[in-house]
Amino acid sequence: MKWWLLALMPVLIACAASQPLQTASGRPETTIAADKATVKTELLNRAVNNRWQITKETDSMVVVQKANPDFMTNFMLGSAWDPQTELRIAYTLISAGTSTRVVADASIITNDGSAFEKTTVVTNTKVNEGIRLELENLKVYVEYHSKKS
């Protein structure tokens, strides 16, 4: 079926891989000098503004997802039932005194919402680097607006 791509796999991995994130969890994360409610509200606001679908929201977690626009990922991980994969990001919010630690987990979902749903964890990729940059932008914005109040 897609056997010929196995020969190209090392090349594809080398092109997509980046350096491991140097964080306590090894995942994208940041600590924001603001309370959890403020951080969570702005995280939800940014998700909606960037057309993410909020799939789960609790006191300490926000999960968002949207269709993955990357052709190669859809080609490699899509299925015969549903060739369109979904990118899902789970944000964990942890109160740390007067600050909030936000840790993100990214995964690619195949056959979303079906009995055959498959999750592929995304690590050491440009996706995680993008999430890390978004978390840093969130930190700067929330801390700046918290000081103005």
Coordinates of N, CA, C and O in Angstrom, one line a residue:
M1 N 0.8 -1.2 0.0 CA 0.0 0.0 0.0 C 0.9 1.2 0.0 O 1.2 1.8 -1.0
K2 N 1.4 1.6 1.1 CA 2.3 2.8 1.2 C 3.7 2.3 1.6 O 4.4 3.1 2.2
W3 N 4.0 1.1 1.2 CA 5.3 0.5 1.5 C 6.5 1.3 1.0 O 7.5 1.4 1.7
W4 N 6.4 1.9 -0.1 CA 7.5 2.6 -0.7 C 7.9 3.9 0.1 O 9.0 4.3 0.1
L5 N 6.9 4.3 0.9 CA 7.2 5.5 1.8 C 8.1 5.1 3.0 O 8.8 6.0 3.5
L6 N 8.1 3.8 3.3 CA 9.0 3.4 4.4 C 10.4 3.7 4.1 O 11.2 4.0 5.0
A7 N 10.8 3.5 2.8 CA 12.1 3.8 2.4 C 12.5 5.3 2.6 O 13.6 5.7 2.8
L8 N 11.5 6.2 2.4 CA 11.7 7.6 2.5 C 11.5 8.1 4.0 O 11.8 9.3 4.3
M9 N 11.1 7.2 4.9 CA 10.8 7.7 6.2 C 12.0 8.4 6.9 O 11.8 9.4 7.5
P10 N 13.2 7.8 6.9 CA 14.3 8.6 7.5 C 14.5 10.0 7.0 O 14.8 10.9 7.8
V11 N 14.3 10.2 5.7 CA 14.4 11.5 5.1 C 13.3 12.4 5.6 O 13.6 13.6 6.0
L12 N 12.1 11.9 5.6 CA 11.0 12.7 6.1 C 11.1 13.1 7.6 O 10.8 14.2 8.0
I13 N 11.6 12.1 8.4 CA 11.7 12.4 9.8 C 12.8 13.4 10.0 O 12.7 14.4 10.8
A14 N 13.9 13.3 9.3 CA 15.0 14.3 9.4 C 14.6 15.7 9.0 O 15.0 16.6 9.6
C15 N 13.7 15.8 8.0 CA 13.3 17.1 7.6 C 12.3 17.7 8.6 O 12.3 18.9 8.8
A16 N 11.5 16.9 9.3 CA 10.5 17.4 10.2 C 11.0 17.6 11.6 O 10.4 18.3 12.3
A17 N 12.0 16.9 12.0 CA 12.5 16.9 13.4 C 13.2 18.2 13.7 O 13.8 18.8 12.9
S18 N 13.0 18.6 15.0 CA 13.8 19.7 15.5 C 14.4 19.3 16.8 O 14.2 18.1 17.2
Q19 N 15.1 20.2 17.5 CA 15.7 19.8 18.7 C 14.7 19.6 19.8 O 13.7 20.3 19.8
P20 N 14.9 18.7 20.8 CA 14.0 18.6 21.9 C 13.9 19.9 22.7 O 14.9 20.6 22.8
L21 N 12.7 20.1 23.1 CA 12.5 21.4 23.9 C 13.2 21.2 25.3 O 13.1 20.2 25.9
Q22 N 13.8 22.3 25.7 CA 14.5 22.3 26.9 C 13.6 22.8 28.0 O 13.8 23.9 28.6
T23 N 12.6 22.1 28.4 CA 11.7 22.4 29.5 C 11.7 21.3 30.5 O 12.1 20.2 30.2
A24 N 11.1 21.6 31.6 CA 11.0 20.5 32.7 C 10.3 19.3 32.2 O 10.6 18.2 32.6
S25 N 9.2 19.5 31.4 CA 8.4 18.3 30.9 C 8.9 17.8 29.6 O 8.5 16.7 29.2
G26 N 9.7 18.5 28.9 CA 10.2 18.1 27.6 C 9.1 18.5 26.5 O 9.2 18.1 25.4
R27 N 8.1 19.2 27.0 CA 7.0 19.6 26.1 C 6.9 21.1 26.1 O 7.5 21.7 26.9
P28 N 6.1 21.7 25.2 CA 6.0 23.1 25.2 C 5.3 23.6 26.5 O 4.3 23.0 26.9
E29 N 5.9 24.5 27.2 CA 5.4 25.0 28.4 C 5.9 26.4 28.8 O 6.9 26.8 28.2
T30 N 5.2 27.1 29.6 CA 5.6 28.4 30.2 C 4.9 28.6 31.5 O 3.9 27.9 31.8
T31 N 5.5 29.5 32.3 CA 4.9 29.9 33.6 C 4.5 31.4 33.4 O 5.4 32.2 33.1
I32 N 3.3 31.7 33.7 CA 2.7 33.0 33.5 C 2.4 33.6 34.9 O 1.7 33.0 35.7
A33 N 2.9 34.8 35.1 CA 2.6 35.5 36.4 C 1.2 36.1 36.4 O 1.0 37.3 36.3
A34 N 0.2 35.2 36.5 CA -1.2 35.6 36.6 C -1.9 34.4 37.1 O -1.5 33.2 37.1
D35 N -3.2 34.6 37.6 CA -4.0 33.5 38.2 C -4.5 32.6 37.0 O -4.5 33.1 35.9
K36 N -4.9 31.4 37.4 CA -5.3 30.4 36.4 C -6.5 30.9 35.6 O -6.6 30.7 34.4
A37 N -7.5 31.5 36.3 CA -8.7 32.0 35.6 C -8.4 33.0 34.4 O -8.9 32.9 33.3
T38 N -7.5 33.9 34.7 CA -7.1 34.9 33.7 C -6.4 34.2 32.5 O -6.7 34.5 31.4
V39 N -5.5 33.3 32.8 CA -4.7 32.6 31.8 C -5.7 31.8 30.9 O -5.6 31.8 29.7
K40 N -6.5 31.0 31.6 CA -7.5 30.2 30.9 C -8.4 31.0 30.0 O -8.7 30.6 28.9
T41 N -8.9 32.1 30.5 CA -9.8 32.9 29.7 C -9.1 33.4 28.4 O -9.7 33.3 27.3
E42 N -7.9 33.9 28.5 CA -7.2 34.3 27.3 C -6.8 33.2 26.4 O -6.9 33.3 25.2
L43 N -6.5 32.0 27.0 CA -6.2 30.8 26.1 C -7.4 30.4 25.3 O -7.3 30.2 24.1
L44 N -8.6 30.4 26.0 CA -9.8 30.1 25.3 C -10.2 31.2 24.2 O -10.6 30.8 23.1
N45 N -10.0 32.4 24.5 CA -10.2 33.5 23.6 C -9.3 33.4 22.3 O -9.8 33.5 21.2
R46 N -8.0 33.1 22.5 CA -7.1 32.9 21.4 C -7.5 31.7 20.6 O -7.4 31.7 19.3
A47 N -7.9 30.6 21.2 CA -8.3 29.4 20.5 C -9.5 29.7 19.6 O -9.5 29.3 18.4
V48 N -10.5 30.4 20.1 CA -11.7 30.7 19.3 C -11.3 31.7 18.1 O -11.7 31.5 17.0
N49 N -10.5 32.7 18.4 CA -10.1 33.6 17.4 C -9.2 33.0 16.3 O -9.2 33.5 15.2
N50 N -8.5 31.9 16.6 CA -7.7 31.2 15.6 C -8.4 30.0 15.0 O -7.8 29.1 14.4
R51 N -9.8 30.0 15.2 CA -10.6 28.9 14.6 C -10.4 27.5 15.1 O -10.5 26.6 14.3
W52 N -10.0 27.4 16.3 CA -9.8 26.1 16.9 C -11.2 25.7 17.5 O -11.9 26.6 18.0
Q53 N -11.5 24.4 17.5 CA -12.7 23.9 18.2 C -12.4 23.5 19.6 O -11.4 22.7 19.8
I54 N -13.1 24.0 20.6 CA -12.8 23.6 22.0 C -13.6 22.4 22.2 O -14.8 22.3 22.1
T55 N -12.9 21.3 22.4 CA -13.5 20.0 22.6 C -13.6 19.6 24.1 O -14.5 18.7 24.4
K56 N -12.8 20.2 24.9 CA -12.9 19.8 26.4 C -12.4 21.0 27.2 O -11.4 21.6 26.8
E57 N -13.1 21.3 28.3 CA -12.7 22.4 29.1 C -13.1 22.1 30.6 O -14.2 21.8 30.9
T58 N -12.0 22.0 31.4 CA -12.2 21.8 32.8 C -11.5 22.8 33.6 O -10.9 23.7 33.0
D59 N -11.5 22.8 34.9 CA -10.7 23.7 35.7 C -9.3 23.8 35.4 O -8.6 24.8 35.4
S60 N -8.7 22.6 35.1 CA -7.2 22.5 34.9 C -6.8 22.1 33.5 O -5.7 21.8 33.2
M61 N -7.8 22.0 32.5 CA -7.4 21.6 31.2 C -8.3 22.2 30.1 O -9.5 22.4 30.3
V62 N -7.7 22.5 29.0 CA -8.4 23.0 27.8 C -7.8 22.1 26.6 O -6.6 22.0 26.4
V63 N -8.8 21.5 25.9 CA -8.4 20.7 24.7 C -9.0 21.4 23.5 O -10.2 21.6 23.5
V64 N -8.2 21.6 22.5 CA -8.7 22.2 21.2 C -8.2 21.4 20.1 O -7.2 20.7 20.2
Q65 N -8.9 21.5 18.9 CA -8.5 20.8 17.8 C -9.0 21.4 16.5 O -10.0 22.2 16.6
K66 N -8.4 21.2 15.4 CA -8.8 21.6 14.1 C -8.2 20.7 13.0 O -7.3 20.0 13.3
A67 N -8.8 20.8 11.8 CA -8.3 20.0 10.7 C -6.8 20.4 10.5 O -6.4 21.5 10.5
N68 N -6.0 19.3 10.3 CA -4.6 19.5 10.0 C -4.4 19.9 8.5 O -4.8 19.1 7.7
P69 N -3.8 21.0 8.3 CA -3.6 21.5 6.9 C -2.4 20.8 6.2 O -2.3 21.0 5.0
D70 N -1.6 20.1 6.9 CA -0.4 19.6 6.3 C -0.6 18.3 5.4 O -1.1 17.3 5.9
F71 N -0.4 18.5 4.1 CA -0.7 17.4 3.2 C 0.1 16.1 3.5 O -0.5 15.1 3.5
M72 N 1.3 16.2 3.8 CA 2.1 15.0 4.0 C 1.7 14.3 5.3 O 1.6 13.1 5.3
T73 N 1.3 15.0 6.3 CA 0.8 14.3 7.5 C -0.5 13.6 7.2 O -0.8 12.5 7.6
N74 N -1.4 14.3 6.5 CA -2.7 13.7 6.1 C -2.4 12.4 5.2 O -3.1 11.4 5.4
F75 N -1.5 12.5 4.3 CA -1.1 11.4 3.4 C -0.6 10.2 4.2 O -1.0 9.1 4.0
M76 N 0.3 10.5 5.2 CA 0.9 9.4 5.9 C 0.0 8.8 7.0 O 0.0 7.6 7.3
L77 N -0.8 9.7 7.7 CA -1.5 9.2 8.8 C -3.0 9.1 8.6 O -3.7 8.6 9.4
G78 N -3.5 9.7 7.5 CA -4.9 9.6 7.2 C -5.3 8.1 6.9 O -4.4 7.3 6.6
S79 N -6.6 7.8 6.9 CA -7.0 6.5 6.7 C -7.9 6.4 5.4 O -8.3 7.5 4.9
A80 N -8.3 5.2 5.0 CA -9.2 5.1 3.9 C -10.6 5.6 4.2 O -11.3 6.1 3.4
W81 N -11.0 5.5 5.5 CA -12.3 6.1 6.0 C -12.3 7.6 6.0 O -13.2 8.2 5.7
D82 N -11.2 8.2 6.5 CA -11.1 9.6 6.7 C -9.7 10.0 6.4 O -8.8 10.0 7.3
P83 N -9.4 10.5 5.2 CA -8.0 10.9 4.9 C -7.6 12.3 5.6 O -6.4 12.6 5.7
Q84 N -8.6 13.0 6.2 CA -8.3 14.3 6.9 C -7.9 14.0 8.3 O -8.8 13.5 9.1
T85 N -6.7 14.3 8.8 CA -6.4 14.2 10.2 C -6.7 15.5 10.9 O -6.9 16.5 10.3
E86 N -6.7 15.4 12.2 CA -7.0 16.5 13.1 C -5.8 16.8 14.0 O -5.1 15.8 14.4
L87 N -5.4 18.0 14.2 CA -4.4 18.4 15.1 C -5.1 18.7 16.4 O -6.0 19.6 16.5
R88 N -4.7 18.0 17.5 CA -5.3 18.3 18.8 C -4.3 18.7 19.8 O -3.2 18.1 19.9
I89 N -4.6 19.8 20.6 CA -3.6 20.3 21.6 C -4.4 20.3 22.9 O -5.4 20.9 23.0
A90 N -3.7 19.6 23.9 CA -4.3 19.6 25.3 C -3.4 20.5 26.1 O -2.2 20.3 26.2
Y91 N -4.0 21.6 26.7 CA -3.3 22.5 27.6 C -3.6 22.1 29.0 O -4.8 22.1 29.4
T92 N -2.6 21.9 29.8 CA -2.8 21.6 31.3 C -2.4 22.9 32.0 O -1.3 23.4 31.8
L93 N -3.3 23.4 32.9 CA -3.0 24.6 33.6 C -2.9 24.2 35.1 O -3.7 23.6 35.7
I94 N -1.7 24.6 35.7 CA -1.4 24.3 37.0 C -1.1 25.5 37.8 O -0.2 26.3 37.5
S95 N -1.8 25.7 38.9 CA -1.5 26.9 39.8 C -0.2 26.7 40.5 O 0.0 25.6 41.1
A96 N 0.6 27.7 40.5 CA 1.9 27.6 41.2 C 2.1 28.9 42.0 O 2.7 29.9 41.5
G97 N 1.4 29.0 43.1 CA 1.4 30.3 43.9 C 0.6 31.3 43.2 O -0.6 31.1 42.9
T98 N 1.3 32.5 42.9 CA 0.6 33.5 42.2 C 0.7 33.4 40.6 O 0.3 34.3 39.9
S99 N 1.4 32.3 40.2 CA 1.6 32.1 38.8 C 0.8 30.9 38.3 O 0.3 30.1 39.1
T100 N 0.8 30.7 37.0 CA 0.1 29.5 36.4 C 1.1 28.9 35.4 O 1.6 29.6 34.5
R101 N 1.3 27.6 35.6 CA 2.2 26.9 34.6 C 1.3 26.3 33.6 O 0.2 25.6 33.9
V102 N 1.6 26.5 32.3 CA 0.8 25.9 31.2 C 1.7 24.9 30.4 O 2.8 25.3 30.0
V103 N 1.2 23.7 30.3 CA 2.0 22.6 29.6 C 1.1 22.1 28.5 O -0.1 21.9 28.7
A104 N 1.6 22.0 27.3 CA 0.9 21.6 26.1 C 1.3 20.2 25.6 O 2.5 19.9 25.7
D105 N 0.3 19.5 25.2 CA 0.6 18.2 24.5 C -0.1 18.2 23.1 O -1.3 18.5 23.0
A106 N 0.7 17.9 22.1 CA 0.1 17.9 20.7 C 0.0 16.5 20.2 O 0.9 15.7 20.5
S107 N -1.1 16.2 19.5 CA -1.2 14.9 18.8 C -2.0 15.0 17.5 O -2.7 16.0 17.3
I108 N -1.7 14.1 16.7 CA -2.5 14.0 15.4 C -3.5 12.9 15.6 O -3.2 11.8 16.0
I109 N -4.8 13.2 15.2 CA -5.9 12.3 15.4 C -6.3 11.8 14.0 O -6.6 12.5 13.1
T110 N -6.4 10.4 13.9 CA -6.9 9.8 12.7 C -8.3 9.2 13.0 O -8.5 8.6 14.1
N111 N -9.2 9.3 12.1 CA -10.6 8.8 12.3 C -11.2 9.4 13.6 O -11.8 8.7 14.4
D112 N -11.2 10.8 13.7 CA -11.7 11.5 14.8 C -13.1 11.2 15.1 O -14.0 11.2 14.2
G113 N -13.4 10.8 16.4 CA -14.8 10.6 16.8 C -15.4 9.2 16.5 O -16.5 8.9 16.8
S114 N -14.6 8.4 15.8 CA -15.1 7.0 15.5 C -14.5 6.0 16.5 O -13.7 6.3 17.3
A115 N -15.0 4.8 16.4 CA -14.5 3.7 17.3 C -13.1 3.4 16.9 O -12.4 2.7 17.7
F116 N -12.6 3.8 15.8 CA -11.3 3.5 15.3 C -10.3 4.7 15.4 O -9.3 4.8 14.7
E117 N -10.7 5.6 16.3 CA -9.8 6.8 16.5 C -8.4 6.4 16.9 O -8.3 5.5 17.8
K118 N -7.4 7.0 16.3 CA -6.0 6.7 16.6 C -5.3 8.0 16.9 O -5.5 9.0 16.2
T119 N -4.5 8.0 18.0 CA -3.8 9.2 18.4 C -2.3 8.9 18.2 O -1.7 7.9 18.6
T120 N -1.7 9.9 17.5 CA -0.2 9.9 17.3 C 0.4 11.1 18.0 O 0.1 12.2 17.6
V121 N 1.2 10.9 19.0 CA 1.7 12.0 19.8 C 2.8 12.7 19.0 O 3.6 12.0 18.3
V122 N 2.8 14.0 19.0 CA 3.7 14.8 18.3 C 4.8 15.3 19.2 O 4.5 16.0 20.2
T123 N 6.0 14.9 19.0 CA 7.1 15.3 19.8 C 8.3 15.8 19.0 O 8.5 15.3 17.9
N124 N 9.1 16.7 19.4 CA 10.2 17.3 18.8 C 10.0 17.6 17.3 O 10.7 17.2 16.4
T125 N 8.9 18.4 17.1 CA 8.6 18.8 15.7 C 8.5 20.3 15.7 O 8.4 21.0 16.7
K126 N 8.3 20.8 14.5 CA 8.0 22.2 14.3 C 6.7 22.6 14.9 O 6.5 23.8 15.3
V127 N 5.8 21.7 15.0 CA 4.5 21.9 15.6 C 4.7 22.3 17.1 O 4.1 23.3 17.6
N128 N 5.5 21.6 17.8 CA 5.8 21.9 19.2 C 6.5 23.2 19.3 O 6.3 24.0 20.3
E129 N 7.4 23.5 18.4 CA 8.1 24.8 18.4 C 7.1 26.0 18.2 O 7.1 27.0 18.9
G130 N 6.1 25.8 17.3 CA 5.1 26.8 17.1 C 4.2 27.0 18.4 O 3.8 28.1 18.7
I131 N 3.9 25.8 19.0 CA 3.1 25.9 20.3 C 3.9 26.7 21.4 O 3.3 27.5 22.1
R132 N 5.2 26.4 21.4 CA 6.0 27.0 22.4 C 6.0 28.6 22.2 O 5.9 29.4 23.1
L133 N 6.1 29.0 20.9 CA 6.1 30.4 20.6 C 4.7 31.0 21.0 O 4.7 32.1 21.5
E134 N 3.7 30.3 20.7 CA 2.3 30.8 21.0 C 2.2 31.0 22.6 O 1.6 31.9 23.0
L135 N 2.7 30.0 23.3 CA 2.7 30.1 24.8 C 3.5 31.3 25.3 O 3.1 32.0 26.2
E136 N 4.6 31.6 24.6 CA 5.4 32.8 25.0 C 4.7 34.0 24.7 O 4.7 35.0 25.5
N137 N 4.0 34.1 23.6 CA 3.1 35.2 23.2 C 2.0 35.4 24.2 O 1.7 36.5 24.6
L138 N 1.4 34.3 24.6 CA 0.3 34.3 25.6 C 0.9 34.9 26.9 O 0.2 35.8 27.6
K139 N 2.0 34.5 27.3 CA 2.7 34.9 28.6 C 2.9 36.4 28.5 O 2.5 37.2 29.5
V140 N 3.5 36.9 27.5 CA 3.8 38.4 27.3 C 2.5 39.2 27.4 O 2.4 40.2 28.1
Y141 N 1.4 38.7 26.7 CA 0.2 39.4 26.6 C -0.5 39.5 28.0 O -0.9 40.5 28.5
V142 N -0.6 38.3 28.6 CA -1.3 38.2 29.9 C -0.6 39.0 31.0 O -1.2 39.7 31.8
E143 N 0.7 38.8 31.0 CA 1.5 39.6 32.1 C 1.4 41.1 31.9 O 1.3 41.8 32.8
Y144 N 1.5 41.5 30.6 CA 1.4 42.9 30.3 C 0.0 43.5 30.8 O 0.0 44.5 31.4
H145 N -1.0 42.8 30.4 CA -2.4 43.3 30.7 C -2.7 43.1 32.2 O -3.6 43.8 32.7
S146 N -2.1 42.2 32.9 CA -2.3 42.0 34.3 C -1.6 43.2 35.1 O -2.2 43.6 36.1
K147 N -0.5 43.7 34.6 CA 0.2 44.8 35.3 C -0.6 46.1 35.0 O -0.6 47.0 35.9
K148 N -1.3 46.2 33.9 CA -2.0 47.4 33.6 C -3.2 47.6 34.5 O -3.7 48.7 34.8
S149 N -3.8 46.5 35.0 CA -5.0 46.5 35.8 C -4.8 47.0 37.2 O -3.8 46.9 37.8

